[in-house]
Amino acid sequence: KGQIKTGTSTGTGSSQTIAHGLTGTPNFVSVVPTGSGTSVTGLYADSTNVYLTVTNGKGYGYVIMVI
């Protein structure tokens, strides 16, 4: 069965880690900035975490799924 994790956070300008707790490597990750002037880079996932860098002080939401 599919699994999903959603949430919100604030960028630090440095690499961040989101522990997803899903049963495998996600095959869908969406990061949505909540304000203008937000940059998202370095996005990748493995079997335990999602890694990304978001502009310092800028909010974002995320959806992580194993389908």
mmCIF file with all atom_site columns, N, CA and C in Angstrom:
data_model
loop_
_atom_site.group_PDB
_atom_site.id
_atom_site.type_symbol
_atom_site.label_atom_id
_atom_site.label_alt_id
_atom_site.label_comp_id
_atom_site.label_asym_id
_atom_site.label_entity_id
_atom_site.label_seq_id
_atom_site.pdbx_PDB_ins_code
_atom_site.Cartn_x
_atom_site.Cartn_y
_atom_site.Cartn_z
_atom_site.occupancy
_atom_site.B_iso_or_equiv
_atom_site.pdbx_formal_charge
_atom_site.auth_seq_id
_atom_site.auth_comp_id
_atom_site.auth_asym_id
_atom_site.auth_atom_id
_atom_site.pdbx_PDB_model_num
ATOM 1   N N  . LYS A 1 1  ? 0.837  -1.194 0.000  1.00 0.00 ? 1  LYS A N  1
ATOM 2   C CA . LYS A 1 1  ? 0.000  0.000  0.000  1.00 0.00 ? 1  LYS A CA 1
ATOM 3   C C  . LYS A 1 1  ? 0.868  1.239  0.000  1.00 0.00 ? 1  LYS A C  1
ATOM 4   N N  . GLY A 1 2  ? 0.333  2.309  -0.559 1.00 0.00 ? 2  GLY A N  1
ATOM 5   C CA . GLY A 1 2  ? 1.064  3.567  -0.607 1.00 0.00 ? 2  GLY A CA 1
ATOM 6   C C  . GLY A 1 2  ? 1.175  4.211  0.764  1.00 0.00 ? 2  GLY A C  1
ATOM 7   N N  . GLN A 1 3  ? 2.210  5.007  0.912  1.00 0.00 ? 3  GLN A N  1
ATOM 8   C CA . GLN A 1 3  ? 2.436  5.746  2.154  1.00 0.00 ? 3  GLN A CA 1
ATOM 9   C C  . GLN A 1 3  ? 2.723  7.192  1.809  1.00 0.00 ? 3  GLN A C  1
ATOM 10  N N  . ILE A 1 4  ? 2.391  8.089  2.730  1.00 0.00 ? 4  ILE A N  1
ATOM 11  C CA . ILE A 1 4  ? 2.585  9.510  2.481  1.00 0.00 ? 4  ILE A CA 1
ATOM 12  C C  . ILE A 1 4  ? 3.013  10.210 3.767  1.00 0.00 ? 4  ILE A C  1
ATOM 13  N N  . LYS A 1 5  ? 3.873  11.202 3.599  1.00 0.00 ? 5  LYS A N  1
ATOM 14  C CA . LYS A 1 5  ? 4.249  12.084 4.705  1.00 0.00 ? 5  LYS A CA 1
ATOM 15  C C  . LYS A 1 5  ? 4.138  13.507 4.181  1.00 0.00 ? 5  LYS A C  1
ATOM 16  N N  . THR A 1 6  ? 3.508  14.369 4.959  1.00 0.00 ? 6  THR A N  1
ATOM 17  C CA . THR A 1 6  ? 3.393  15.775 4.588  1.00 0.00 ? 6  THR A CA 1
ATOM 18  C C  . THR A 1 6  ? 3.870  16.633 5.748  1.00 0.00 ? 6  THR A C  1
ATOM 19  N N  . GLY A 1 7  ? 4.222  17.860 5.456  1.00 0.00 ? 7  GLY A N  1
ATOM 20  C CA . GLY A 1 7  ? 4.631  18.766 6.518  1.00 0.00 ? 7  GLY A CA 1
ATOM 21  C C  . GLY A 1 7  ? 5.046  20.116 5.982  1.00 0.00 ? 7  GLY A C  1
ATOM 22  N N  . THR A 1 8  ? 5.475  20.953 6.888  1.00 0.00 ? 8  THR A N  1
ATOM 23  C CA . THR A 1 8  ? 5.987  22.276 6.548  1.00 0.00 ? 8  THR A CA 1
ATOM 24  C C  . THR A 1 8  ? 7.263  22.514 7.341  1.00 0.00 ? 8  THR A C  1
ATOM 25  N N  . SER A 1 9  ? 8.088  23.405 6.825  1.00 0.00 ? 9  SER A N  1
ATOM 26  C CA . SER A 1 9  ? 9.323  23.759 7.521  1.00 0.00 ? 9  SER A CA 1
ATOM 27  C C  . SER A 1 9  ? 9.802  25.104 6.989  1.00 0.00 ? 9  SER A C  1
ATOM 28  N N  . THR A 1 10 ? 10.930 25.552 7.517  1.00 0.00 ? 10 THR A N  1
ATOM 29  C CA . THR A 1 10 ? 11.539 26.808 7.101  1.00 0.00 ? 10 THR A CA 1
ATOM 30  C C  . THR A 1 10 ? 12.968 26.537 6.675  1.00 0.00 ? 10 THR A C  1
ATOM 31  N N  . GLY A 1 11 ? 13.354 27.103 5.542  1.00 0.00 ? 11 GLY A N  1
ATOM 32  C CA . GLY A 1 11 ? 14.699 26.918 5.019  1.00 0.00 ? 11 GLY A CA 1
ATOM 33  C C  . GLY A 1 11 ? 15.762 27.538 5.904  1.00 0.00 ? 11 GLY A C  1
ATOM 34  N N  . THR A 1 12 ? 16.973 26.968 5.817  1.00 0.00 ? 12 THR A N  1
ATOM 35  C CA . THR A 1 12 ? 18.111 27.468 6.585  1.00 0.00 ? 12 THR A CA 1
ATOM 36  C C  . THR A 1 12 ? 19.208 28.030 5.685  1.00 0.00 ? 12 THR A C  1
ATOM 37  N N  . GLY A 1 13 ? 19.082 27.810 4.372  1.00 0.00 ? 13 GLY A N  1
ATOM 38  C CA . GLY A 1 13 ? 20.145 28.201 3.451  1.00 0.00 ? 13 GLY A CA 1
ATOM 39  C C  . GLY A 1 13 ? 21.231 27.148 3.349  1.00 0.00 ? 13 GLY A C  1
ATOM 40  N N  . SER A 1 14 ? 21.165 26.119 4.170  1.00 0.00 ? 14 SER A N  1
ATOM 41  C CA . SER A 1 14 ? 22.107 25.001 4.156  1.00 0.00 ? 14 SER A CA 1
ATOM 42  C C  . SER A 1 14 ? 21.321 23.717 3.919  1.00 0.00 ? 14 SER A C  1
ATOM 43  N N  . SER A 1 15 ? 22.032 22.633 3.675  1.00 0.00 ? 15 SER A N  1
ATOM 44  C CA . SER A 1 15 ? 21.379 21.349 3.454  1.00 0.00 ? 15 SER A CA 1
ATOM 45  C C  . SER A 1 15 ? 20.550 20.953 4.672  1.00 0.00 ? 15 SER A C  1
ATOM 46  N N  . GLN A 1 16 ? 19.310 20.524 4.413  1.00 0.00 ? 16 GLN A N  1
ATOM 47  C CA . GLN A 1 16 ? 18.414 20.064 5.472  1.00 0.00 ? 16 GLN A CA 1
ATOM 48  C C  . GLN A 1 16 ? 18.028 18.616 5.209  1.00 0.00 ? 16 GLN A C  1
ATOM 49  N N  . THR A 1 17 ? 17.682 17.906 6.259  1.00 0.00 ? 17 THR A N  1
ATOM 50  C CA . THR A 1 17 ? 17.281 16.513 6.166  1.00 0.00 ? 17 THR A CA 1
ATOM 51  C C  . THR A 1 17 ? 15.886 16.355 6.750  1.00 0.00 ? 17 THR A C  1
ATOM 52  N N  . ILE A 1 18 ? 15.008 15.688 6.004  1.00 0.00 ? 18 ILE A N  1
ATOM 53  C CA . ILE A 1 18 ? 13.679 15.345 6.500  1.00 0.00 ? 18 ILE A CA 1
ATOM 54  C C  . ILE A 1 18 ? 13.630 13.819 6.609  1.00 0.00 ? 18 ILE A C  1
ATOM 55  N N  . ALA A 1 19 ? 13.507 13.292 7.807  1.00 0.00 ? 19 ALA A N  1
ATOM 56  C CA . ALA A 1 19 ? 13.350 11.848 8.008  1.00 0.00 ? 19 ALA A CA 1
ATOM 57  C C  . ALA A 1 19 ? 11.918 11.492 7.631  1.00 0.00 ? 19 ALA A C  1
ATOM 58  N N  . HIS A 1 20 ? 11.742 10.643 6.605  1.00 0.00 ? 20 HIS A N  1
ATOM 59  C CA . HIS A 1 20 ? 10.390 10.389 6.124  1.00 0.00 ? 20 HIS A CA 1
ATOM 60  C C  . HIS A 1 20 ? 9.700  9.198  6.786  1.00 0.00 ? 20 HIS A C  1
ATOM 61  N N  . GLY A 1 21 ? 10.406 8.229  7.319  1.00 0.00 ? 21 GLY A N  1
ATOM 62  C CA . GLY A 1 21 ? 9.797  7.117  8.023  1.00 0.00 ? 21 GLY A CA 1
ATOM 63  C C  . GLY A 1 21 ? 8.965  6.180  7.163  1.00 0.00 ? 21 GLY A C  1
ATOM 64  N N  . LEU A 1 22 ? 9.118  6.238  5.855  1.00 0.00 ? 22 LEU A N  1
ATOM 65  C CA . LEU A 1 22 ? 8.369  5.365  4.952  1.00 0.00 ? 22 LEU A CA 1
ATOM 66  C C  . LEU A 1 22 ? 9.116  4.044  4.765  1.00 0.00 ? 22 LEU A C  1
ATOM 67  N N  . THR A 1 23 ? 8.466  3.060  4.148  1.00 0.00 ? 23 THR A N  1
ATOM 68  C CA . THR A 1 23 ? 9.047  1.723  4.063  1.00 0.00 ? 23 THR A CA 1
ATOM 69  C C  . THR A 1 23 ? 10.045 1.535  2.924  1.00 0.00 ? 23 THR A C  1
ATOM 70  N N  . GLY A 1 24 ? 10.297 2.559  2.164  1.00 0.00 ? 24 GLY A N  1
ATOM 71  C CA . GLY A 1 24 ? 11.261 2.446  1.066  1.00 0.00 ? 24 GLY A CA 1
ATOM 72  C C  . GLY A 1 24 ? 11.658 3.816  0.578  1.00 0.00 ? 24 GLY A C  1
ATOM 73  N N  . THR A 1 25 ? 12.397 3.840  -0.515 1.00 0.00 ? 25 THR A N  1
ATOM 74  C CA . THR A 1 25 ? 12.802 5.105  -1.119 1.00 0.00 ? 25 THR A CA 1
ATOM 75  C C  . THR A 1 25 ? 11.592 5.735  -1.805 1.00 0.00 ? 25 THR A C  1
ATOM 76  N N  . PRO A 1 26 ? 11.274 6.982  -1.499 1.00 0.00 ? 26 PRO A N  1
ATOM 77  C CA . PRO A 1 26 ? 10.115 7.630  -2.111 1.00 0.00 ? 26 PRO A CA 1
ATOM 78  C C  . PRO A 1 26 ? 10.256 7.697  -3.641 1.00 0.00 ? 26 PRO A C  1
ATOM 79  N N  . ASN A 1 27 ? 9.132  7.502  -4.327 1.00 0.00 ? 27 ASN A N  1
ATOM 80  C CA . ASN A 1 27 ? 9.134  7.680  -5.766 1.00 0.00 ? 27 ASN A CA 1
ATOM 81  C C  . ASN A 1 27 ? 8.368  8.934  -6.163 1.00 0.00 ? 27 ASN A C  1
ATOM 82  N N  . PHE A 1 28 ? 7.984  9.737  -5.170 1.00 0.00 ? 28 PHE A N  1
ATOM 83  C CA . PHE A 1 28 ? 7.393  11.046 -5.420 1.00 0.00 ? 28 PHE A CA 1
ATOM 84  C C  . PHE A 1 28 ? 7.755  11.963 -4.268 1.00 0.00 ? 28 PHE A C  1
ATOM 85  N N  . VAL A 1 29 ? 8.361  13.109 -4.596 1.00 0.00 ? 29 VAL A N  1
ATOM 86  C CA . VAL A 1 29 ? 8.660  14.144 -3.602 1.00 0.00 ? 29 VAL A CA 1
ATOM 87  C C  . VAL A 1 29 ? 8.299  15.481 -4.231 1.00 0.00 ? 29 VAL A C  1
ATOM 88  N N  . SER A 1 30 ? 7.477  16.261 -3.530 1.00 0.00 ? 30 SER A N  1
ATOM 89  C CA . SER A 1 30 ? 7.108  17.592 -3.992 1.00 0.00 ? 30 SER A CA 1
ATOM 90  C C  . SER A 1 30 ? 7.422  18.588 -2.883 1.00 0.00 ? 30 SER A C  1
ATOM 91  N N  . VAL A 1 31 ? 8.119  19.646 -3.237 1.00 0.00 ? 31 VAL A N  1
ATOM 92  C CA . VAL A 1 31 ? 8.422  20.728 -2.293 1.00 0.00 ? 31 VAL A CA 1
ATOM 93  C C  . VAL A 1 31 ? 7.820  22.004 -2.870 1.00 0.00 ? 31 VAL A C  1
ATOM 94  N N  . VAL A 1 32 ? 6.965  22.661 -2.089 1.00 0.00 ? 32 VAL A N  1
ATOM 95  C CA . VAL A 1 32 ? 6.248  23.836 -2.557 1.00 0.00 ? 32 VAL A CA 1
ATOM 96  C C  . VAL A 1 32 ? 6.608  25.038 -1.680 1.00 0.00 ? 32 VAL A C  1
ATOM 97  N N  . PRO A 1 33 ? 7.332  26.020 -2.240 1.00 0.00 ? 33 PRO A N  1
ATOM 98  C CA . PRO A 1 33 ? 7.628  27.235 -1.475 1.00 0.00 ? 33 PRO A CA 1
ATOM 99  C C  . PRO A 1 33 ? 6.334  27.966 -1.109 1.00 0.00 ? 33 PRO A C  1
ATOM 100 N N  . THR A 1 34 ? 6.288  28.541 0.081  1.00 0.00 ? 34 THR A N  1
ATOM 101 C CA . THR A 1 34 ? 5.096  29.263 0.515  1.00 0.00 ? 34 THR A CA 1
ATOM 102 C C  . THR A 1 34 ? 5.233  30.766 0.362  1.00 0.00 ? 34 THR A C  1
ATOM 103 N N  . GLY A 1 35 ? 6.344  31.234 -0.183 1.00 0.00 ? 35 GLY A N  1
ATOM 104 C CA . GLY A 1 35 ? 6.531  32.659 -0.405 1.00 0.00 ? 35 GLY A CA 1
ATOM 105 C C  . GLY A 1 35 ? 7.392  32.906 -1.629 1.00 0.00 ? 35 GLY A C  1
ATOM 106 N N  . SER A 1 36 ? 7.364  34.139 -2.099 1.00 0.00 ? 36 SER A N  1
ATOM 107 C CA . SER A 1 36 ? 8.163  34.481 -3.274 1.00 0.00 ? 36 SER A CA 1
ATOM 108 C C  . SER A 1 36 ? 9.643  34.561 -2.908 1.00 0.00 ? 36 SER A C  1
ATOM 109 N N  . GLY A 1 37 ? 10.494 34.425 -3.912 1.00 0.00 ? 37 GLY A N  1
ATOM 110 C CA . GLY A 1 37 ? 11.932 34.520 -3.699 1.00 0.00 ? 37 GLY A CA 1
ATOM 111 C C  . GLY A 1 37 ? 12.541 33.305 -3.028 1.00 0.00 ? 37 GLY A C  1
ATOM 112 N N  . THR A 1 38 ? 11.850 32.172 -3.113 1.00 0.00 ? 38 THR A N  1
ATOM 113 C CA . THR A 1 38 ? 12.332 30.954 -2.477 1.00 0.00 ? 38 THR A CA 1
ATOM 114 C C  . THR A 1 38 ? 12.987 30.044 -3.503 1.00 0.00 ? 38 THR A C  1
ATOM 115 N N  . SER A 1 39 ? 14.177 29.563 -3.186 1.00 0.00 ? 39 SER A N  1
ATOM 116 C CA . SER A 1 39 ? 14.909 28.640 -4.042 1.00 0.00 ? 39 SER A CA 1
ATOM 117 C C  . SER A 1 39 ? 15.016 27.286 -3.348 1.00 0.00 ? 39 SER A C  1
ATOM 118 N N  . VAL A 1 40 ? 14.754 26.217 -4.110 1.00 0.00 ? 40 VAL A N  1
ATOM 119 C CA . VAL A 1 40 ? 14.902 24.851 -3.602 1.00 0.00 ? 40 VAL A CA 1
ATOM 120 C C  . VAL A 1 40 ? 15.921 24.152 -4.498 1.00 0.00 ? 40 VAL A C  1
ATOM 121 N N  . THR A 1 41 ? 17.002 23.654 -3.909 1.00 0.00 ? 41 THR A N  1
ATOM 122 C CA . THR A 1 41 ? 18.044 22.973 -4.679 1.00 0.00 ? 41 THR A CA 1
ATOM 123 C C  . THR A 1 41 ? 18.470 21.701 -3.959 1.00 0.00 ? 41 THR A C  1
ATOM 124 N N  . GLY A 1 42 ? 19.242 20.881 -4.658 1.00 0.00 ? 42 GLY A N  1
ATOM 125 C CA . GLY A 1 42 ? 19.846 19.702 -4.047 1.00 0.00 ? 42 GLY A CA 1
ATOM 126 C C  . GLY A 1 42 ? 18.847 18.685 -3.543 1.00 0.00 ? 42 GLY A C  1
ATOM 127 N N  . LEU A 1 43 ? 17.686 18.594 -4.177 1.00 0.00 ? 43 LEU A N  1
ATOM 128 C CA . LEU A 1 43 ? 16.626 17.700 -3.706 1.00 0.00 ? 43 LEU A CA 1
ATOM 129 C C  . LEU A 1 43 ? 16.901 16.271 -4.138 1.00 0.00 ? 43 LEU A C  1
ATOM 130 N N  . TYR A 1 44 ? 17.013 15.368 -3.167 1.00 0.00 ? 44 TYR A N  1
ATOM 131 C CA . TYR A 1 44 ? 17.113 13.937 -3.448 1.00 0.00 ? 44 TYR A CA 1
ATOM 132 C C  . TYR A 1 44 ? 16.651 13.145 -2.237 1.00 0.00 ? 44 TYR A C  1
ATOM 133 N N  . ALA A 1 45 ? 16.361 11.860 -2.457 1.00 0.00 ? 45 ALA A N  1
ATOM 134 C CA . ALA A 1 45 ? 15.814 11.017 -1.395 1.00 0.00 ? 45 ALA A CA 1
ATOM 135 C C  . ALA A 1 45 ? 16.509 9.674  -1.380 1.00 0.00 ? 45 ALA A C  1
ATOM 136 N N  . ASP A 1 46 ? 16.557 9.072  -0.189 1.00 0.00 ? 46 ASP A N  1
ATOM 137 C CA . ASP A 1 46 ? 17.014 7.695  -0.054 1.00 0.00 ? 46 ASP A CA 1
ATOM 138 C C  . ASP A 1 46 ? 16.002 6.949  0.808  1.00 0.00 ? 46 ASP A C  1
ATOM 139 N N  . SER A 1 47 ? 16.343 5.772  1.267  1.00 0.00 ? 47 SER A N  1
ATOM 140 C CA . SER A 1 47 ? 15.377 4.928  1.984  1.00 0.00 ? 47 SER A CA 1
ATOM 141 C C  . SER A 1 47 ? 15.013 5.445  3.381  1.00 0.00 ? 47 SER A C  1
ATOM 142 N N  . THR A 1 48 ? 15.715 6.459  3.882  1.00 0.00 ? 48 THR A N  1
ATOM 143 C CA . THR A 1 48 ? 15.393 6.983  5.209  1.00 0.00 ? 48 THR A CA 1
ATOM 144 C C  . THR A 1 48 ? 15.117 8.487  5.248  1.00 0.00 ? 48 THR A C  1
ATOM 145 N N  . ASN A 1 49 ? 15.693 9.254  4.322  1.00 0.00 ? 49 ASN A N  1
ATOM 146 C CA . ASN A 1 49 ? 15.599 10.713 4.392  1.00 0.00 ? 49 ASN A CA 1
ATOM 147 C C  . ASN A 1 49 ? 15.382 11.355 3.030  1.00 0.00 ? 49 ASN A C  1
ATOM 148 N N  . VAL A 1 50 ? 14.897 12.599 3.078  1.00 0.00 ? 50 VAL A N  1
ATOM 149 C CA . VAL A 1 50 ? 14.893 13.494 1.923  1.00 0.00 ? 50 VAL A CA 1
ATOM 150 C C  . VAL A 1 50 ? 15.843 14.628 2.268  1.00 0.00 ? 50 VAL A C  1
ATOM 151 N N  . TYR A 1 51 ? 16.656 15.024 1.301  1.00 0.00 ? 51 TYR A N  1
ATOM 152 C CA . TYR A 1 51 ? 17.655 16.075 1.495  1.00 0.00 ? 51 TYR A CA 1
ATOM 153 C C  . TYR A 1 51 ? 17.354 17.228 0.551  1.00 0.00 ? 51 TYR A C  1
ATOM 154 N N  . LEU A 1 52 ? 17.496 18.450 1.047  1.00 0.00 ? 52 LEU A N  1
ATOM 155 C CA . LEU A 1 52 ? 17.239 19.618 0.225  1.00 0.00 ? 52 LEU A CA 1
ATOM 156 C C  . LEU A 1 52 ? 17.856 20.854 0.866  1.00 0.00 ? 52 LEU A C  1
ATOM 157 N N  . THR A 1 53 ? 18.009 21.874 0.055  1.00 0.00 ? 53 THR A N  1
ATOM 158 C CA . THR A 1 53 ? 18.457 23.176 0.536  1.00 0.00 ? 53 THR A CA 1
ATOM 159 C C  . THR A 1 53 ? 17.415 24.198 0.109  1.00 0.00 ? 53 THR A C  1
ATOM 160 N N  . VAL A 1 54 ? 16.926 24.983 1.064  1.00 0.00 ? 54 VAL A N  1
ATOM 161 C CA . VAL A 1 54 ? 15.911 26.001 0.807  1.00 0.00 ? 54 VAL A CA 1
ATOM 162 C C  . VAL A 1 54 ? 16.429 27.332 1.338  1.00 0.00 ? 54 VAL A C  1
ATOM 163 N N  . THR A 1 55 ? 16.107 28.396 0.628  1.00 0.00 ? 55 THR A N  1
ATOM 164 C CA . THR A 1 55 ? 16.523 29.745 1.000  1.00 0.00 ? 55 THR A CA 1
ATOM 165 C C  . THR A 1 55 ? 16.282 30.018 2.488  1.00 0.00 ? 55 THR A C  1
ATOM 166 N N  . ASN A 1 56 ? 17.278 30.597 3.144  1.00 0.00 ? 56 ASN A N  1
ATOM 167 C CA . ASN A 1 56 ? 17.205 30.901 4.569  1.00 0.00 ? 56 ASN A CA 1
ATOM 168 C C  . ASN A 1 56 ? 15.975 31.747 4.907  1.00 0.00 ? 56 ASN A C  1
ATOM 169 N N  . GLY A 1 57 ? 15.215 31.298 5.894  1.00 0.00 ? 57 GLY A N  1
ATOM 170 C CA . GLY A 1 57 ? 14.072 32.039 6.390  1.00 0.00 ? 57 GLY A CA 1
ATOM 171 C C  . GLY A 1 57 ? 12.804 31.898 5.565  1.00 0.00 ? 57 GLY A C  1
ATOM 172 N N  . LYS A 1 58 ? 12.838 31.129 4.495  1.00 0.00 ? 58 LYS A N  1
ATOM 173 C CA . LYS A 1 58 ? 11.678 30.965 3.614  1.00 0.00 ? 58 LYS A CA 1
ATOM 174 C C  . LYS A 1 58 ? 10.946 29.660 3.935  1.00 0.00 ? 58 LYS A C  1
ATOM 175 N N  . GLY A 1 59 ? 9.637  29.744 4.036  1.00 0.00 ? 59 GLY A N  1
ATOM 176 C CA . GLY A 1 59 ? 8.828  28.575 4.351  1.00 0.00 ? 59 GLY A CA 1
ATOM 177 C C  . GLY A 1 59 ? 8.576  27.696 3.146  1.00 0.00 ? 59 GLY A C  1
ATOM 178 N N  . TYR A 1 60 ? 8.289  26.428 3.415  1.00 0.00 ? 60 TYR A N  1
ATOM 179 C CA . TYR A 1 60 ? 7.933  25.499 2.347  1.00 0.00 ? 60 TYR A CA 1
ATOM 180 C C  . TYR A 1 60 ? 7.102  24.349 2.913  1.00 0.00 ? 60 TYR A C  1
ATOM 181 N N  . GLY A 1 61 ? 6.314  23.765 2.050  1.00 0.00 ? 61 GLY A N  1
ATOM 182 C CA . GLY A 1 61 ? 5.574  22.558 2.378  1.00 0.00 ? 61 GLY A CA 1
ATOM 183 C C  . GLY A 1 61 ? 6.122  21.404 1.578  1.00 0.00 ? 61 GLY A C  1
ATOM 184 N N  . TYR A 1 62 ? 5.876  20.188 2.031  1.00 0.00 ? 62 TYR A N  1
ATOM 185 C CA . TYR A 1 62 ? 6.384  19.029 1.283  1.00 0.00 ? 62 TYR A CA 1
ATOM 186 C C  . TYR A 1 62 ? 5.396  17.867 1.354  1.00 0.00 ? 62 TYR A C  1
ATOM 187 N N  . VAL A 1 63 ? 5.442  17.056 0.309  1.00 0.00 ? 63 VAL A N  1
ATOM 188 C CA . VAL A 1 63 ? 4.702  15.806 0.210  1.00 0.00 ? 63 VAL A CA 1
ATOM 189 C C  . VAL A 1 63 ? 5.714  14.756 -0.221 1.00 0.00 ? 63 VAL A C  1
ATOM 190 N N  . ILE A 1 64 ? 5.806  13.683 0.544  1.00 0.00 ? 64 ILE A N  1
ATOM 191 C CA . ILE A 1 64 ? 6.746  12.581 0.254  1.00 0.00 ? 64 ILE A CA 1
ATOM 192 C C  . ILE A 1 64 ? 5.917  11.310 0.183  1.00 0.00 ? 64 ILE A C  1
ATOM 193 N N  . MET A 1 65 ? 6.069  10.547 -0.916 1.00 0.00 ? 65 MET A N  1
ATOM 194 C CA . MET A 1 65 ? 5.236  9.358  -1.096 1.00 0.00 ? 65 MET A CA 1
ATOM 195 C C  . MET A 1 65 ? 6.015  8.155  -1.581 1.00 0.00 ? 65 MET A C  1
ATOM 196 N N  . VAL A 1 66 ? 5.608  6.994  -1.089 1.00 0.00 ? 66 VAL A N  1
ATOM 197 C CA . VAL A 1 66 ? 5.979  5.706  -1.680 1.00 0.00 ? 66 VAL A CA 1
ATOM 198 C C  . VAL A 1 66 ? 4.665  5.156  -2.234 1.00 0.00 ? 66 VAL A C  1
ATOM 199 N N  . ILE A 1 67 ? 4.630  4.974  -3.536 1.00 0.00 ? 67 ILE A N  1
ATOM 200 C CA . ILE A 1 67 ? 3.391  4.543  -4.194 1.00 0.00 ? 67 ILE A CA 1
ATOM 201 C C  . ILE A 1 67 ? 3.432  3.050  -4.452 1.00 0.00 ? 67 ILE A C  1
#
